Short mmCIF file of C-alpha atoms and ligand atoms in Angstrom, two decimals:
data_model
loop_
_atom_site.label_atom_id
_atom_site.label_comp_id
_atom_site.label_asym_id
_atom_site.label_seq_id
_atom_site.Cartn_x
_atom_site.Cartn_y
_atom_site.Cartn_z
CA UNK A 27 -6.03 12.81 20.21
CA UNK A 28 -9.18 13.27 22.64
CA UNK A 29 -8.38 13.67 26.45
CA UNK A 30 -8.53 9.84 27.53
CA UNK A 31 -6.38 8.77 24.53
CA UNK A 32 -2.80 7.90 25.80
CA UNK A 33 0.68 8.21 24.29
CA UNK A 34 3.29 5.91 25.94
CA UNK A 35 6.35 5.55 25.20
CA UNK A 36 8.81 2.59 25.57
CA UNK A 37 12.46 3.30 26.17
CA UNK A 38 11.45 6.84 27.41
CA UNK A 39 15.14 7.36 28.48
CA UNK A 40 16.87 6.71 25.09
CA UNK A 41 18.17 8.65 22.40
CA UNK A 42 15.29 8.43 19.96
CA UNK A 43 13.09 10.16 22.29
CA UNK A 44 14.93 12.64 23.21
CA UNK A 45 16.60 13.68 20.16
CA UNK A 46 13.50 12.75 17.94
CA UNK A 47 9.89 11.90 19.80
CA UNK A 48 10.07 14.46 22.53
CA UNK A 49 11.34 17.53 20.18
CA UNK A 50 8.72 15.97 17.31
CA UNK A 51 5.93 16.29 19.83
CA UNK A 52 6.57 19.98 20.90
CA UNK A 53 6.79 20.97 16.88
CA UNK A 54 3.05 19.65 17.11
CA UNK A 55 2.19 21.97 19.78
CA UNK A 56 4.28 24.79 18.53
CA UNK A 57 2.38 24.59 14.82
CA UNK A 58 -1.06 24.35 17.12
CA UNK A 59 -1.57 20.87 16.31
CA UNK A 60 -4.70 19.88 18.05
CA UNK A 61 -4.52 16.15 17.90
CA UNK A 62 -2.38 15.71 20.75
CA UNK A 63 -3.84 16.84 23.73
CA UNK A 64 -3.46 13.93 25.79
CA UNK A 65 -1.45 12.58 28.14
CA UNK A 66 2.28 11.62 27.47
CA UNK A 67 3.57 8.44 29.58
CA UNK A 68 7.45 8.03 29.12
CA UNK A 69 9.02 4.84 30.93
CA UNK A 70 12.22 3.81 31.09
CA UNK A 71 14.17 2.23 34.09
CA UNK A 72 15.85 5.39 34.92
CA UNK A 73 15.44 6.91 38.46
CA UNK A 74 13.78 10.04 37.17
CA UNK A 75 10.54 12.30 38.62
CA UNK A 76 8.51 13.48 36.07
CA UNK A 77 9.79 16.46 37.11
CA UNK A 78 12.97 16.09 36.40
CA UNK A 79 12.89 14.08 33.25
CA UNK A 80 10.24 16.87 32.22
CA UNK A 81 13.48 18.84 32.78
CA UNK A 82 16.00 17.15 31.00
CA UNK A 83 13.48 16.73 27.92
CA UNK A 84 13.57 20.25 27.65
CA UNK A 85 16.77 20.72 27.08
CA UNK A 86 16.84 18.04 24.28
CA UNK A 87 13.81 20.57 22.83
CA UNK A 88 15.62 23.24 22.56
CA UNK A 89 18.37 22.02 21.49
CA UNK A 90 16.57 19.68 18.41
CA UNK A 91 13.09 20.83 17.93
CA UNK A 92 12.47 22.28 14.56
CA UNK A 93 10.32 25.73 15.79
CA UNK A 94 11.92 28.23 18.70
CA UNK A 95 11.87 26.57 21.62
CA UNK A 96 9.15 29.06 23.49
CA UNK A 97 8.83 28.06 27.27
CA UNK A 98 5.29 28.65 27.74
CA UNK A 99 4.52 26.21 24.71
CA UNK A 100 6.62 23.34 26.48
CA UNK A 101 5.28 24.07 30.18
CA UNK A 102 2.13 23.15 28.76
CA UNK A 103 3.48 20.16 26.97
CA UNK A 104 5.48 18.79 29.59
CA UNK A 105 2.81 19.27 32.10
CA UNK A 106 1.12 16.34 30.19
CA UNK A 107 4.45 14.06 30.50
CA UNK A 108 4.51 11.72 33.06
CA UNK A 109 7.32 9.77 33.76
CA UNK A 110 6.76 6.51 34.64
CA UNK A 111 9.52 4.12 36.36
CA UNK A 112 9.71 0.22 35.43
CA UNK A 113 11.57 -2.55 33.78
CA UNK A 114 10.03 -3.40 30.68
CA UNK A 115 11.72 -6.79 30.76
CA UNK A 116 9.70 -7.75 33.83
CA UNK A 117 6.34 -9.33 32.79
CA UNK A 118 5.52 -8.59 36.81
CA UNK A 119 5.90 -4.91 36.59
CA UNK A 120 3.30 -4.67 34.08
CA UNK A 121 0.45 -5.28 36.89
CA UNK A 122 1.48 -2.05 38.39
CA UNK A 123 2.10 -0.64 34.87
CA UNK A 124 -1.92 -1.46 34.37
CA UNK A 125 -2.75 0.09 38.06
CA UNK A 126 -1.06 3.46 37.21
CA UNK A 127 -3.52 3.61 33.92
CA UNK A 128 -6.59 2.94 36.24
CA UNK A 129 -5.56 5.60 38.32
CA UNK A 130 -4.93 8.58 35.63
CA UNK A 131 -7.80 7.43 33.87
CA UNK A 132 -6.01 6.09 30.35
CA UNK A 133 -8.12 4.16 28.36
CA UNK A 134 -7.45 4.80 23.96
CA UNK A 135 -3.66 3.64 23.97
CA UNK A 136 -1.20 4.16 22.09
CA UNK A 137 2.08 2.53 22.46
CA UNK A 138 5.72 3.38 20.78
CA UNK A 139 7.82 0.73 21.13
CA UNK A 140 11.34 3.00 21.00
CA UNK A 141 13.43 -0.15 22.05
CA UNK A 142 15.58 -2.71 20.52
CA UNK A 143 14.01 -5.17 18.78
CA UNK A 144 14.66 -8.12 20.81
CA UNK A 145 12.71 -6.28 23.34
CA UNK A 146 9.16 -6.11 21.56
CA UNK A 147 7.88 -9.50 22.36
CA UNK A 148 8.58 -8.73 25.89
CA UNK A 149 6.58 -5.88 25.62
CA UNK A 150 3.86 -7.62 24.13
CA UNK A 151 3.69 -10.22 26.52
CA UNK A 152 3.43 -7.46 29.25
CA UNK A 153 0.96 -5.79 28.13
CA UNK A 154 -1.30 -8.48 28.19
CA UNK A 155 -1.90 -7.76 31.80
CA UNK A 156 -3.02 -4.23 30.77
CA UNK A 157 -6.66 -3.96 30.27
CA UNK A 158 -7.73 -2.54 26.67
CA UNK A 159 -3.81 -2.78 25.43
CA UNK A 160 -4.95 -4.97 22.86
CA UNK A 161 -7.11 -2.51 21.59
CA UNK A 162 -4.53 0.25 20.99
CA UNK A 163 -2.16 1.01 18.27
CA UNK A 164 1.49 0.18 18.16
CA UNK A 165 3.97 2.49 16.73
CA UNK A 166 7.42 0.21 16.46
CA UNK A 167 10.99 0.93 14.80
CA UNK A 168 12.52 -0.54 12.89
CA UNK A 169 14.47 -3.07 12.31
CA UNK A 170 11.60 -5.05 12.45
CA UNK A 171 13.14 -8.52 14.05
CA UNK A 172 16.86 -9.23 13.74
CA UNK A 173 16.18 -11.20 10.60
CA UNK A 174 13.35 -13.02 8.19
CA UNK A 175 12.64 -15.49 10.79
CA UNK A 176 12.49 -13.55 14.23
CA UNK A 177 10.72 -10.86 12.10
CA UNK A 178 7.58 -13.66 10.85
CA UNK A 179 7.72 -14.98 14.54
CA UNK A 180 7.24 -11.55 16.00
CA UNK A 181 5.01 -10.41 13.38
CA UNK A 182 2.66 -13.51 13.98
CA UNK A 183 3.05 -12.10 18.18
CA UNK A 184 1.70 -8.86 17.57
CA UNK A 185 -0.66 -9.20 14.71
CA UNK A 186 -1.96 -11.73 17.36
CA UNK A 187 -2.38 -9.18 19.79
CA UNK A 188 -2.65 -6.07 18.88
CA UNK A 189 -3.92 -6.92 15.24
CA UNK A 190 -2.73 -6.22 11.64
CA UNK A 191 -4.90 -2.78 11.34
CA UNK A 192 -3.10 -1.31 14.38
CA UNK A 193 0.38 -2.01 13.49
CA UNK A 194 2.44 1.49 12.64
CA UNK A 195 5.83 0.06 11.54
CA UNK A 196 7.58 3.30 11.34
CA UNK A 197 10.05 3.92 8.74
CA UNK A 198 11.19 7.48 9.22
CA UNK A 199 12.80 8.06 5.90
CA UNK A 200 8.89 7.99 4.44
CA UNK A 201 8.28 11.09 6.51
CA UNK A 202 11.08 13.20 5.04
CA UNK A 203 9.85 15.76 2.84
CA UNK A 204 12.77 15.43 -0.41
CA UNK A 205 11.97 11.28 -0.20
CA UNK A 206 8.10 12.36 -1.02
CA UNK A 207 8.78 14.57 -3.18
CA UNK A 208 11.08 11.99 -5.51
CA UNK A 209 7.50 10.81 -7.06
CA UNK A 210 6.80 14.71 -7.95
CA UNK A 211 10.27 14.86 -9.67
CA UNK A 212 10.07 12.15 -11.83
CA UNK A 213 6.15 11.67 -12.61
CA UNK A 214 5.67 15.31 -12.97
CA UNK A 215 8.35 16.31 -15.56
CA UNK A 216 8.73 14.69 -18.70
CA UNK A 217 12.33 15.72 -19.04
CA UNK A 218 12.75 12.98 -16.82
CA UNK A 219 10.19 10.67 -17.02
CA UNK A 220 10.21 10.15 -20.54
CA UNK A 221 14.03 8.70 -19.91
CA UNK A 222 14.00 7.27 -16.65
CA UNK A 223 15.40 3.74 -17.52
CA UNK A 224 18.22 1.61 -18.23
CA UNK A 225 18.44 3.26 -21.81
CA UNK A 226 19.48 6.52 -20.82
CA UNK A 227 20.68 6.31 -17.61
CA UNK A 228 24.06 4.69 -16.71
CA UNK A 229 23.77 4.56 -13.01
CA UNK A 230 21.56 5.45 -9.68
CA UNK A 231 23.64 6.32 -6.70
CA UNK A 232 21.65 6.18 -3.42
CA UNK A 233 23.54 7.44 -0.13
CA UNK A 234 23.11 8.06 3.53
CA UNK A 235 26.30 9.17 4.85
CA UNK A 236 26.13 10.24 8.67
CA UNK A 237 29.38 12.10 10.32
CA UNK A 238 27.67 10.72 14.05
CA UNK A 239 29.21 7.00 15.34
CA UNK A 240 26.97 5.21 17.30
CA UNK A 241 27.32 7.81 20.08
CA UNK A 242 25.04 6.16 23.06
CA UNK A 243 23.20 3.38 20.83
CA UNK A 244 26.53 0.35 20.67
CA UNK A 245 24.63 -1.94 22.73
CA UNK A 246 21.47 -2.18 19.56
CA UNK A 247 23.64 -0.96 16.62
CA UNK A 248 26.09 -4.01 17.72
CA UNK A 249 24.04 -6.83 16.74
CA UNK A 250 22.42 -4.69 13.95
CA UNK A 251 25.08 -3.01 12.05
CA UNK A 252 24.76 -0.83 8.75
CA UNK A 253 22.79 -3.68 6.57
CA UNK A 254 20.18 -3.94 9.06
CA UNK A 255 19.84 -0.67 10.60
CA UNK A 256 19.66 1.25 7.27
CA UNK A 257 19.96 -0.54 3.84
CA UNK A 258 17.17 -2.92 4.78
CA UNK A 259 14.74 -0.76 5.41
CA UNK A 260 15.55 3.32 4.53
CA UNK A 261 17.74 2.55 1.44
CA UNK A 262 15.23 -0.35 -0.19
CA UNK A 263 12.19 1.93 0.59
CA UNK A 264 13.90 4.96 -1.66
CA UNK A 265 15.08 2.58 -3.95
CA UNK A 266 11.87 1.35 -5.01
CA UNK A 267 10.36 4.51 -4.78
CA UNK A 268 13.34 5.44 -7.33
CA UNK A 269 12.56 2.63 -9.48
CA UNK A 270 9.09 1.64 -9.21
CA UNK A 271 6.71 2.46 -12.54
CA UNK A 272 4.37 5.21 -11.76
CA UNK A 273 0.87 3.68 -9.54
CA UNK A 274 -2.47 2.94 -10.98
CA UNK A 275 -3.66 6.09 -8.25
CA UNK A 276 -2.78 9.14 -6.21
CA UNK A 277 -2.89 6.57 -2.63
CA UNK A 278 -0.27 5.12 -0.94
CA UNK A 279 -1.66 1.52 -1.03
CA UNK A 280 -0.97 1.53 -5.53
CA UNK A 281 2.38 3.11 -4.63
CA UNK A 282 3.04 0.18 -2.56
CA UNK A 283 1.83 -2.26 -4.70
CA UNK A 284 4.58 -0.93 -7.27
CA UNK A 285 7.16 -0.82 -4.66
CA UNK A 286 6.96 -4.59 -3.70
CA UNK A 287 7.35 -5.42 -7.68
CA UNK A 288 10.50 -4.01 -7.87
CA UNK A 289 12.02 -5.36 -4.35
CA UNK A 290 10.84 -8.85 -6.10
CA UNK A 291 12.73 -7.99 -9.16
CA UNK A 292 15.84 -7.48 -7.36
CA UNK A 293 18.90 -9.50 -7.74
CA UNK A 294 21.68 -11.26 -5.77
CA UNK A 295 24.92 -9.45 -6.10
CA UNK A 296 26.80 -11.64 -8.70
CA UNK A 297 30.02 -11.85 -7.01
CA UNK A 298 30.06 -10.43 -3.64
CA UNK A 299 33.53 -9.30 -3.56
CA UNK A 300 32.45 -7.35 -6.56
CA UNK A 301 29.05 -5.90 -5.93
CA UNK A 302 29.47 -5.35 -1.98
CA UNK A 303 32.06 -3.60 0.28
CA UNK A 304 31.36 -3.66 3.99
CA UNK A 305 33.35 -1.31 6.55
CA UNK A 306 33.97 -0.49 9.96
CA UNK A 307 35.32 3.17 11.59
CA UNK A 308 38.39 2.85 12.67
CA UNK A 309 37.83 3.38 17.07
CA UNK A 310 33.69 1.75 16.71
CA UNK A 311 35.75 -1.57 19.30
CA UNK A 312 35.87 0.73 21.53
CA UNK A 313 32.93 2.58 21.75
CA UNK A 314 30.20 1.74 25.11
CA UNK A 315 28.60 -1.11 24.68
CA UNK A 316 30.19 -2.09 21.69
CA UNK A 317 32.19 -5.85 22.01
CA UNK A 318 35.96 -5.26 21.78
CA UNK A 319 36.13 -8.19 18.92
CA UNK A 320 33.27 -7.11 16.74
CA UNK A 321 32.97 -7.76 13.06
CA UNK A 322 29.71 -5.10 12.73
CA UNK A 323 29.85 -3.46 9.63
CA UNK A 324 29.38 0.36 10.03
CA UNK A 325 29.38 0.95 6.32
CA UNK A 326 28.42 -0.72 3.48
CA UNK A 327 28.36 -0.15 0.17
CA UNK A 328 26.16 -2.93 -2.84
CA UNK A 329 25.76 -3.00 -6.41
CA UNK A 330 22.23 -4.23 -7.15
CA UNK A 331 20.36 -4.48 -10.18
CA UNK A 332 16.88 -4.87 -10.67
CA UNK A 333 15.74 -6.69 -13.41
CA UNK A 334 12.64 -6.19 -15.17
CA UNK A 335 12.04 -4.11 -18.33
CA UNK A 336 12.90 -1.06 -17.13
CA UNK A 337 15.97 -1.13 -15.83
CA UNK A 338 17.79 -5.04 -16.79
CA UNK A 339 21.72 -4.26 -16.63
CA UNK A 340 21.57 -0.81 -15.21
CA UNK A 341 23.13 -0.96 -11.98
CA UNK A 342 22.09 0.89 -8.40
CA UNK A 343 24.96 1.27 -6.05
CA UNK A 344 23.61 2.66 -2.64
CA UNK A 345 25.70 3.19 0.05
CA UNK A 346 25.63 4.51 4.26
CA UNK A 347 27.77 4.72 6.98
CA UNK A 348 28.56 6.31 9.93
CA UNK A 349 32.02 8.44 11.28
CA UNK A 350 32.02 9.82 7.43
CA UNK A 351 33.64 13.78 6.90
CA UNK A 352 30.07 14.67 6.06
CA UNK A 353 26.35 13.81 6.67
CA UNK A 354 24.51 13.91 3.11
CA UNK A 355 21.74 11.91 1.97
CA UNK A 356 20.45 12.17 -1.84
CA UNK A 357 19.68 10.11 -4.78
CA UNK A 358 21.89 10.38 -7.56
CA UNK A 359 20.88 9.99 -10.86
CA UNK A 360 23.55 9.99 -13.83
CA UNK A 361 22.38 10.06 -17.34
CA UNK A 362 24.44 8.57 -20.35
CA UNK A 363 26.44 10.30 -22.43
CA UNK A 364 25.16 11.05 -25.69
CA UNK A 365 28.57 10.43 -27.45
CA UNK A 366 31.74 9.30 -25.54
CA UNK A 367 33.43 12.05 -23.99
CA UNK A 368 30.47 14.61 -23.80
CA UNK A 369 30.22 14.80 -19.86
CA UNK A 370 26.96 12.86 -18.28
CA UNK A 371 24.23 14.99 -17.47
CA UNK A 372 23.48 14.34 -13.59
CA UNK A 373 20.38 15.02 -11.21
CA UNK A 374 20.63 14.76 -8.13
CA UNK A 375 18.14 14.85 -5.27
CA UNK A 376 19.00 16.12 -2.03
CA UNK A 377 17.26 14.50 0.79
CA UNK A 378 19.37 16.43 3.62
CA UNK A 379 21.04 18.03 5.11
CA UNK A 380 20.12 20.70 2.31
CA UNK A 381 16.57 19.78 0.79
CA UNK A 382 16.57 20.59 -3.18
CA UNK A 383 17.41 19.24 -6.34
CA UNK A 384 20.67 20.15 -8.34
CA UNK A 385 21.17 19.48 -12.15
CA UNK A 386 24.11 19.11 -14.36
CA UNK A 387 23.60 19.99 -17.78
CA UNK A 388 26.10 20.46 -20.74
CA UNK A 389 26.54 24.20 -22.49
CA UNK A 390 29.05 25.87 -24.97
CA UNK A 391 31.69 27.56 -23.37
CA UNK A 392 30.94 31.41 -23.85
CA UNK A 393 33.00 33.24 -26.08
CA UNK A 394 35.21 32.06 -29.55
CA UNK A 395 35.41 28.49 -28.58
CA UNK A 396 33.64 25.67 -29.26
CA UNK A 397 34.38 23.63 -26.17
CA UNK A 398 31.76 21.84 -23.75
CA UNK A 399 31.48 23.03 -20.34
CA UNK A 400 28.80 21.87 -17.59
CA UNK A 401 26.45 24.16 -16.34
CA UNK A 402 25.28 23.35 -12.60
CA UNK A 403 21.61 24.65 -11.56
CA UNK A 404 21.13 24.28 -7.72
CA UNK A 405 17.66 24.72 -6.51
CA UNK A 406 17.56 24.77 -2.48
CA UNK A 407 14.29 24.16 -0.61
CA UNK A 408 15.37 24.19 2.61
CA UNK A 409 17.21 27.66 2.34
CA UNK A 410 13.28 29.50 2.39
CA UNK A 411 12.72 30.10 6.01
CA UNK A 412 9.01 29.80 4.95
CA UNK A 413 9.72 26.47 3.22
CA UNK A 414 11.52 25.19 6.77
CA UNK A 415 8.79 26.43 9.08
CA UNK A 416 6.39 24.21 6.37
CA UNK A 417 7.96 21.61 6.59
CA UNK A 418 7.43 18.92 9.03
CA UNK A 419 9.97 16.68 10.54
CA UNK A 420 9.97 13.08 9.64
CA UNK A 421 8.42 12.19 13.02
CA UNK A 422 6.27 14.93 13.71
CA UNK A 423 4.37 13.67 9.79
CA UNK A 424 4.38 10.39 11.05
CA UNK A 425 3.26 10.71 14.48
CA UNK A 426 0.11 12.51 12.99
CA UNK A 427 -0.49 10.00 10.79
CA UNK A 428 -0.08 7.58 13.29
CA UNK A 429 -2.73 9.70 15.56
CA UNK A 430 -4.98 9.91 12.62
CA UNK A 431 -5.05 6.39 12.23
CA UNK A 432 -3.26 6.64 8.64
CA UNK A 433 -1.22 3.73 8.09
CA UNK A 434 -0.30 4.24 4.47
CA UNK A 435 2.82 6.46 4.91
CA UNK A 436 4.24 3.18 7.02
CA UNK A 437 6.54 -0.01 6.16
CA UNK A 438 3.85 -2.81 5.09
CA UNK A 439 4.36 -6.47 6.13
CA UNK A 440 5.01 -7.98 2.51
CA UNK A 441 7.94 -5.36 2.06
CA UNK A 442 9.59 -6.15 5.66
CA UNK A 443 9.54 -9.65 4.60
CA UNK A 444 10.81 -9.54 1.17
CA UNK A 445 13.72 -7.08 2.09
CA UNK A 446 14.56 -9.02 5.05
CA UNK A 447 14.86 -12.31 2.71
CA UNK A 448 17.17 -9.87 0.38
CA UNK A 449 19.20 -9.10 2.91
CA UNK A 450 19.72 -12.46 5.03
CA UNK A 451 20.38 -13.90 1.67
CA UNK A 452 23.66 -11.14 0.63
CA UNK A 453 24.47 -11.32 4.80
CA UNK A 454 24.78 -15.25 4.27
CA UNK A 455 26.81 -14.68 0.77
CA UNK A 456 28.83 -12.19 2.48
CA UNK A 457 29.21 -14.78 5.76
CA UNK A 458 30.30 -17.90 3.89
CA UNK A 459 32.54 -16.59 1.60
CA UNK A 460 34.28 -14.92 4.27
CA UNK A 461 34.84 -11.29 3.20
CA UNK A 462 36.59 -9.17 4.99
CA UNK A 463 35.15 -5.83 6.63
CA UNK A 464 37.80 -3.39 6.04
CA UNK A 465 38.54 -0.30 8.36
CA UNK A 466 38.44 3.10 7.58
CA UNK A 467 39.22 5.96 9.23
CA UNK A 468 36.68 8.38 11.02
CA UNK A 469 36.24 11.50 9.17
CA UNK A 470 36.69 9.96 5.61
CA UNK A 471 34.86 8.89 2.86
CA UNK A 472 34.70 5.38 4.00
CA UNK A 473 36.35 2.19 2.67
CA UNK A 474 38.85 2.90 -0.47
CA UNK A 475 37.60 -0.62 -1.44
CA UNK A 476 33.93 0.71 -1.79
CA UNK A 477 35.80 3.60 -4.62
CA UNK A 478 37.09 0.75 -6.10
CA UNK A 479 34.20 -1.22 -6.83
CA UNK A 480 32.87 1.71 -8.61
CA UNK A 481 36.36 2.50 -10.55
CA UNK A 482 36.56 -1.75 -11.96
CA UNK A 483 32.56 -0.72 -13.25
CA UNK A 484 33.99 2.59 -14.63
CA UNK A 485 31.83 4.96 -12.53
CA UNK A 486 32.76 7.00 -9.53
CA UNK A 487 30.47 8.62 -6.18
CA UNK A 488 28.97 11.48 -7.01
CA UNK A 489 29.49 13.44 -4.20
C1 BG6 B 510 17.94 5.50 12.18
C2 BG6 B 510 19.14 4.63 12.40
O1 BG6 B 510 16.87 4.74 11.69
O2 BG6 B 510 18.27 6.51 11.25
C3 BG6 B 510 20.31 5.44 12.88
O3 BG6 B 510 18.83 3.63 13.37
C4 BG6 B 510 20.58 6.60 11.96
O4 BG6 B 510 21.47 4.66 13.03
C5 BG6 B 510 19.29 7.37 11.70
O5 BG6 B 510 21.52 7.46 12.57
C6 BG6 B 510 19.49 8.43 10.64
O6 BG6 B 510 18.36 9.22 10.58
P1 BG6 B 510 18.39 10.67 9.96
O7 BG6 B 510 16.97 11.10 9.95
O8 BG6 B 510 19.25 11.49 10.84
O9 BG6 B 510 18.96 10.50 8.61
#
């Protein structure tokens, strides 16, 4: 980032930026990343100083930054923060918004939209009172709209203005080190790529569980809920990384272009009672902002199946939620049995907490007897205090690449659209046939129903 280029931030005074943006951007300056050197504008409606936000987002630092909080290394980051104090929802305040630029001299933009989506058009139409906004980049979260046809509308908005090339529609899961590395597990060894299909594998368990609620965030996750928030964007983008057929080249635009077949092979739950189980924690009515009647799902739990070559009748089940007894994120992969009653071989991929890959393998029990017994190698990444000080944070990758005007490693247009159409389309199913969202209690595994599924398919979580 050169001196006049400008980082602002949208929602300034929410929990993505402090527990994610803020603590990303001091990992940058920790590891001596030179890129950002310019100035940091945070808004958000708040009656802050940038003193005193510069302040609070310190404390967020050291409390979530990935390197040792060091005060001299924030000082100088924070002395490049500026707070800046406005209603984004008031197309007026952007005039003064545009003054305040003039004045500290801001001219390369770059904007991160760290708001709800119903908010981004409003931005949008702001900033078109702020000279050279057009010409900046856009960094937004997801979800991207509220569903297939707010999402085209808003697309068309800021395509529009800011234009496609400088669209950064961040998906954070790309960033994380174990989800880039899936490609390296499967491509690279033949032990599994030579039987990575429907043939030899019974079943692919994908699962986010999270032991937060929706701590601060009820007012967005209310009209977003677990479908929207994660399935439709973090859980399809591992999924087809987990299924896709290995790209023509090393880039990110052929691993895309195998991506999108597979979200296009992709199939309607059958029944949904049978292939879907949504939940809610037991308390979420009552949480801020949260409507004391809701019906948002804070879990949910599918059965998909893609069908193409590969993997016709084979089924995925992937699965998230929040207020669960434990926050784990892998990919589970679990082989057939080579003759019933010889225990399935399993691999599983551990995205986080604990980065690494764990196998389950079949041996002879040692000694006289003949039985079977499973040995379980456990290879941890994340344990190498070299291997964490490596490894960047989701954000802090994607912020770079963002910088560096890289906009492979980020959510494409074609795959927003066809997962949104996926997932109005099981919402709708789910919606007219009037399925219930069944409570569970905080601290648990979730639903019993979403066992149960499994258990009628004969499979059970691997957890
Ligand atoms: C966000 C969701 O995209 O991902 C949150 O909006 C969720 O609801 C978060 O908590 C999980 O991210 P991570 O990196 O902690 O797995």
């Amino acid at each position: 980032m050169n001196k006049e280029q400008t980082f602002t931030i949208f929602g300034g005074t929410g929990d993505l930026t402090f527990r994610k943006l803020i603590p990303a951007l001091y990992n940058m300056a920790a590891a001596g990343n030179e890129q950002l050197n310019g100035r940091i504008v945070v808004i958000g409606r708040r009656d802050y100083t940038s003193e005193s936000y510069r302040k609070l987002a310190g404390e967020w630092v050291e409390k979530f930054a990935r390197l040792t909080y060091r005060e001299e290394i924030y000082d100088k980051l924070a002395e490049r923060i500026v707070y800046y104090r406005m209603d984004f929802t008031d197309e007026d305040e952007y005039r003064g918004l545009d003054a305040f630029y003039t004045e500290i001299g801001a001219r390369a933009h770059i904007f991160y939209f760290a708001v709800a989506p119903r908010f981004f058009g409003t931005i949008v139409q702001g900033l078109k009172s702020v000279h050279g906004a057009g010409s900046g980049k856009v960094v937004i979260e997801k979800p991207f709209g509220e569903n297939l046809l707010a999402a085209e509308e808003l697309n068309v908005r800021m395509e529009a203005f800011f234009g496609p090339d400088h669209i950064y529609r961040i998906d954070h899961y790309l960033g994380k080190e174990m989800v880039r590395n899936i490609q390296t597990i499967r491509f690279a060894n033949p032990i599994f790529s030579n039987i990575w299909d429907a043939g030899h594998i019974e079943c692919i368990q994908i699962s986010a569980l999270e032991e937060v609620g929706v701590e601060t965030r009820g007012g967005y996750y209310d009209h977003s809920g677990a479908l929207k928030d994660m399935m439709q964007n973090h859980l399809f983008q591992i999924l087809t990384i987990v299924a896709m057929e290995r790209p023509e080249g090393p880039g990110v635009e052929e691993m895309h272009r195998e991506q999108m077949k597979v979200l296009k092979a992709l199939c309607m739950p059958e029944a949904a009672a049978g292939s879907m189980v949504l939940g809610q924690y037991g308390g979420y009515r009552k949480e801020q902002a949260v409507d004391e009647n809701s019906a948002t799902e804070t879990y949910a739990a599918l059965r998909l199946f893609v069908e193409n070559d590969r993997w016709g009748g084979m089924p995925f089940y992937i699965r998230t939620g929040k207020k669960l007894r434990k926050r784990e994120m892998q990919v589970a992969v679990v082989f057939k049995s080579p003759v019933p009653g010889v225990p399935q071989n399993i691999l599983n991929i551990k995205i986080q907490p604990t980065e690494g890959v764990y196998l389950q393998f079949n041996i002879k029990r040692p000694g006289e007897a003949d039985e079977i017994i499973q040995a379980k190698m456990d290879f941890c990444q994340s344990c190498s205090y070299i291997n964490q000080m490596n490894t960047p944070e989701a954000y802090e990758r994607l912020l770079g690449a963002c910088i560096r005007g890289e906009r492979s490693w980020f959510s494409q247009w074609d795959q927003i659209e066809t997962s949104w159409k996926y997932v109005d389309a099981i919402r709708e199913q789910y919606v007219s046939g009037s399925l219930p969202v069944y409570s569970y209690e905080p601290g648990t595994a979730g639903p019993k129903e979403a066992d149960e599924m499994l258990r009628q398919h004969g499979h059970a979580w691997f957890d």
